[in-house]
CSV table of C-alpha atoms in Angstrom, one decimal:
chain,number,residue,atom,x,y,z
A,27,MET,CA,-9.6,-13.1,27.9
A,28,ARG,CA,-7.0,-10.0,27.7
A,29,LYS,CA,-5.7,-11.1,24.7
A,30,GLU,CA,-9.5,-10.9,23.2
A,31,ILE,CA,-9.7,-7.7,24.4
A,32,ARG,CA,-6.5,-6.1,23.1
A,33,ARG,CA,-7.3,-7.5,19.8
A,34,GLU,CA,-10.8,-6.2,19.7
A,35,ILE,CA,-9.0,-2.7,20.7
A,36,ILE,CA,-6.4,-3.1,17.9
A,37,LEU,CA,-9.9,-3.9,15.2
A,38,ALA,CA,-11.6,-1.0,16.9
A,39,ALA,CA,-8.6,1.6,16.5
A,40,LYS,CA,-8.5,0.4,13.1
A,41,LYS,CA,-11.8,1.2,12.2
A,42,LEU,CA,-11.3,4.3,13.6
A,43,PHE,CA,-7.9,5.7,12.2
A,44,ASN,CA,-9.6,4.5,8.7
A,45,GLU,CA,-12.6,6.6,9.1
A,46,ARG,CA,-11.2,9.5,10.6
A,47,GLY,CA,-7.0,9.4,10.5
A,48,TYR,CA,-4.6,8.7,13.0
A,49,ASN,CA,-4.2,12.2,14.1
A,50,ASP,CA,-8.2,12.8,14.9
A,51,VAL,CA,-8.8,9.6,16.8
A,52,SER,CA,-7.6,9.7,20.7
A,53,THR,CA,-7.6,7.0,23.4
A,54,GLN,CA,-10.7,8.2,24.6
A,55,SER,CA,-12.6,7.6,21.5
A,56,ILE,CA,-11.0,4.4,21.0
A,57,ALA,CA,-12.6,3.6,24.6
A,58,ASP,CA,-15.9,5.2,23.7
A,59,ALA,CA,-16.2,3.1,20.6
A,60,MET,CA,-15.5,-0.2,22.4
A,61,GLY,CA,-17.6,0.9,25.5
A,62,ILE,CA,-14.8,0.5,27.7
A,63,SER,CA,-13.1,3.0,30.2
A,64,LYS,CA,-10.0,5.3,29.4
A,65,GLY,CA,-8.3,3.1,31.9
A,66,ASN,CA,-9.2,0.0,31.1
A,67,LEU,CA,-8.1,0.6,27.6
A,68,HIS,CA,-4.4,2.1,28.9
A,69,TYR,CA,-4.1,-1.2,30.8
A,70,HIS,CA,-3.7,-2.6,27.4
A,71,PHE,CA,-2.0,0.2,25.6
A,72,LYS,CA,-0.2,3.1,27.6
A,73,ARG,CA,0.0,5.3,24.5
A,74,LYS,CA,-2.0,5.8,21.2
A,75,GLU,CA,1.6,5.4,19.6
A,76,ASP,CA,1.7,2.0,21.1
A,77,ILE,CA,-2.0,1.5,19.8
A,78,ILE,CA,-0.9,2.3,16.2
A,79,GLU,CA,2.0,0.0,16.1
A,80,ALA,CA,0.0,-2.6,17.3
A,81,VAL,CA,-2.8,-2.6,14.2
A,82,VAL,CA,0.5,-1.8,11.7
A,83,GLU,CA,1.9,-5.2,13.1
A,84,GLU,CA,-1.7,-6.6,12.7
A,85,MET,CA,-1.8,-5.6,9.2
A,86,HIS,CA,1.5,-6.7,8.6
A,87,SER,CA,1.0,-10.5,9.8
A,88,HIS,CA,-0.9,-11.2,7.0
A,89,TYR,CA,1.8,-10.2,4.5
A,90,VAL,CA,3.0,-12.6,2.4
A,91,LYS,CA,5.8,-11.5,0.3
A,92,PRO,CA,4.2,-12.0,-3.3
A,93,ALA,CA,6.1,-14.0,-6.6
A,94,ILE,CA,7.6,-11.9,-8.9
A,95,PRO,CA,4.6,-11.5,-11.9
A,96,GLU,CA,5.7,-13.5,-15.1
A,97,THR,CA,2.8,-11.8,-17.3
A,98,LEU,CA,0.8,-8.2,-17.4
A,99,GLU,CA,-2.1,-10.1,-16.6
A,100,ALA,CA,0.0,-11.0,-13.2
A,101,LEU,CA,1.1,-7.9,-12.7
A,102,ASN,CA,-2.0,-6.0,-13.3
A,103,THR,CA,-3.5,-8.7,-10.7
A,104,TYR,CA,-0.6,-7.5,-8.2
A,105,PHE,CA,-1.5,-3.6,-8.8
A,106,ILE,CA,-5.1,-4.6,-8.1
A,107,ARG,CA,-4.4,-5.8,-5.1
A,108,ALA,CA,-2.3,-3.3,-3.8
A,109,GLY,CA,-5.0,-1.1,-4.4
A,110,GLU,CA,-7.5,-3.1,-2.5
A,111,VAL,CA,-4.8,-3.1,0.2
A,112,ALA,CA,-4.7,0.8,0.1
A,113,LYS,CA,-8.6,0.9,0.7
A,114,GLU,CA,-8.5,-1.4,3.4
A,115,ASN,CA,-5.6,0.3,5.3
A,116,ALA,CA,-6.3,3.8,4.3
A,117,PHE,CA,-5.0,5.5,7.5
A,118,TYR,CA,-1.5,3.8,6.8
A,119,PHE,CA,-1.4,5.6,3.5
A,120,TRP,CA,-2.6,8.7,4.8
A,121,HIS,CA,0.1,8.8,7.6
A,122,TYR,CA,2.8,6.8,6.1
A,123,THR,CA,6.1,9.1,6.6
A,124,GLN,CA,4.6,10.3,10.3
A,125,LEU,CA,4.3,6.5,10.9
A,126,ALA,CA,8.0,5.7,10.3
A,127,GLN,CA,9.0,9.2,12.4
A,128,MET,CA,6.9,7.7,15.1
A,129,SER,CA,7.8,4.4,15.7
A,130,ALA,CA,11.1,2.3,14.6
A,131,ARG,CA,9.2,-0.7,14.3
A,132,ILE,CA,6.9,0.6,11.8
A,133,ARG,CA,10.1,1.8,9.7
A,134,GLU,CA,11.4,-1.6,9.9
A,135,ILE,CA,8.3,-2.6,8.3
A,136,GLN,CA,7.8,0.2,5.7
A,137,ASP,CA,11.4,-0.8,5.0
A,138,THR,CA,10.8,-4.5,4.3
A,139,VAL,CA,7.8,-4.3,2.1
A,140,MET,CA,9.6,-0.9,0.1
A,141,GLY,CA,12.4,-3.5,-0.3
A,142,ASN,CA,10.4,-6.3,-1.5
A,143,ASN,CA,8.1,-4.4,-3.8
A,144,TYR,CA,11.1,-3.1,-5.5
A,145,GLU,CA,12.9,-6.4,-6.1
A,146,LEU,CA,9.1,-7.7,-8.2
A,147,LEU,CA,8.8,-4.7,-10.2
A,148,PHE,CA,11.9,-4.7,-11.0
A,149,GLY,CA,12.1,-8.3,-11.4
A,150,ALA,CA,9.0,-8.3,-13.3
A,151,PHE,CA,10.4,-5.7,-15.8
A,152,LYS,CA,13.5,-7.9,-16.7
A,153,ARG,CA,11.4,-10.8,-17.4
A,154,LEU,CA,8.8,-8.5,-19.5
A,155,ASN,CA,11.4,-7.2,-21.2
A,156,GLU,CA,12.6,-10.9,-21.8
A,157,GLN,CA,9.7,-11.9,-23.4
A,158,GLU,CA,9.6,-9.1,-25.6
A,159,ILE,CA,6.5,-7.2,-24.0
A,160,LEU,CA,8.6,-4.2,-22.4
A,161,GLU,CA,11.1,-2.3,-24.6
A,162,ASP,CA,15.0,-2.3,-23.6
A,163,GLU,CA,15.9,0.7,-21.2
A,164,ALA,CA,16.3,3.6,-23.5
A,165,TYR,CA,19.3,5.0,-21.1
A,166,MET,CA,21.2,2.8,-17.9
A,167,GLY,CA,18.6,3.2,-15.0
A,168,GLN,CA,15.4,3.8,-16.9
A,169,TYR,CA,14.0,0.9,-15.6
A,170,GLU,CA,14.6,1.5,-11.9
A,171,GLN,CA,13.1,5.4,-12.6
A,172,ILE,CA,10.1,4.1,-13.9
A,173,VAL,CA,9.9,1.4,-10.9
A,174,GLN,CA,10.3,4.2,-8.3
A,175,ALA,CA,7.5,6.2,-9.8
A,176,VAL,CA,4.8,3.2,-9.8
A,177,MET,CA,6.2,2.6,-6.1
A,178,LEU,CA,5.6,6.2,-5.4
A,179,THR,CA,1.9,6.1,-6.9
A,180,CYS,CA,1.3,2.9,-5.3
A,181,THR,CA,2.2,4.5,-1.6
A,182,TYR,CA,0.7,7.9,-2.3
A,183,TRP,CA,-2.6,7.4,-4.4
A,184,THR,CA,-4.3,7.4,-0.9
A,185,PRO,CA,-3.6,10.7,0.3
A,186,HIS,CA,-3.4,12.2,-3.2
A,187,SER,CA,-6.7,10.8,-4.0
A,188,ARG,CA,-8.1,13.4,-1.3
A,189,LEU,CA,-6.6,16.5,-3.0
A,190,ARG,CA,-7.9,15.1,-6.6
A,191,GLU,CA,-11.3,15.1,-4.8
A,192,ARG,CA,-11.3,18.5,-3.4
A,193,LEU,CA,-10.2,19.8,-6.6
A,194,GLY,CA,-12.9,17.8,-8.6
A,195,ILE,CA,-10.1,16.0,-10.7
A,196,LYS,CA,-10.7,12.5,-11.7
A,197,GLY,CA,-8.8,9.6,-11.9
A,198,HIS,CA,-7.9,6.1,-10.9
A,199,PHE,CA,-5.4,4.1,-9.6
A,200,LEU,CA,-4.6,1.6,-12.3
A,201,ASP,CA,-4.9,4.4,-15.0
A,202,CYS,CA,-2.3,6.3,-13.2
A,203,VAL,CA,-0.1,3.2,-12.7
A,204,TRP,CA,-0.4,1.8,-16.2
A,205,GLY,CA,-0.1,5.5,-17.6
A,206,ILE,CA,3.4,5.3,-16.1
A,207,ILE,CA,4.3,1.9,-17.5
A,208,TYR,CA,2.6,1.8,-20.9
A,209,PRO,CA,5.1,3.8,-23.0
A,210,LEU,CA,7.8,1.6,-22.2
A,211,LEU,CA,5.4,-1.6,-23.7
A,212,THR,CA,6.6,-3.2,-27.2
A,213,TYR,CA,3.5,-3.3,-30.0
A,214,ARG,CA,3.0,-6.7,-28.4
A,215,GLY,CA,3.0,-5.4,-25.1
A,216,LYS,CA,0.6,-2.6,-25.9
A,217,ALA,CA,-1.8,-5.5,-27.7
A,218,GLN,CA,-2.0,-7.3,-24.3
A,219,CYS,CA,-2.5,-4.0,-22.1
A,220,LYS,CA,-5.4,-3.4,-24.6
A,221,VAL,CA,-6.7,-6.4,-24.2
A,222,LEU,CA,-6.7,-6.3,-20.1
A,223,ARG,CA,-8.0,-3.1,-20.4
A,224,ASP,CA,-11.1,-4.0,-22.8
A,225,ASP,CA,-12.2,-6.8,-20.6
A,226,GLY,CA,-12.1,-4.3,-17.7
A,227,ARG,CA,-9.1,-5.5,-15.9
A,228,ALA,CA,-6.7,-2.8,-16.4
């Protein structure tokens, strides 16, 4: 029973965090959303920081390290899933830097996922280069810089999208990511990318 209530608190909190953002949600509002007393909630979680850590832990429990994409289509599928994860866990990306400062455990999770994503993207670039889909580096470290730019886009697209909406600036996550990678594609790679875009998959 206690485990069930704890999980219900985590789910209710995540819903509120996604709707309002972490900073605008109180333990009282979480308790109210569940129809329980604040004291009952504090029996399971002493602080709001404990709740957000549990929410991120729950989110990370479903994480599986992706395989390195072997094709442009597989890489595009990875980006599509990254966009879906960002929508499902908007609170996490709105407060990405803040959460790492609040919790050593969350920072550890971020470091693990970031390291895996770097390895995945860099590995994908190497394999696409071997298939003559990606140009050779024009200078030492170019792939690394492009990977970092893509990772920054994936991580901070969600908070940036709020600013764009306020300013009336249109944009789509996939367009931005492929806008970074496209100039590095060979003629063959650009043809494949065009097929993906024409099919509505990129």
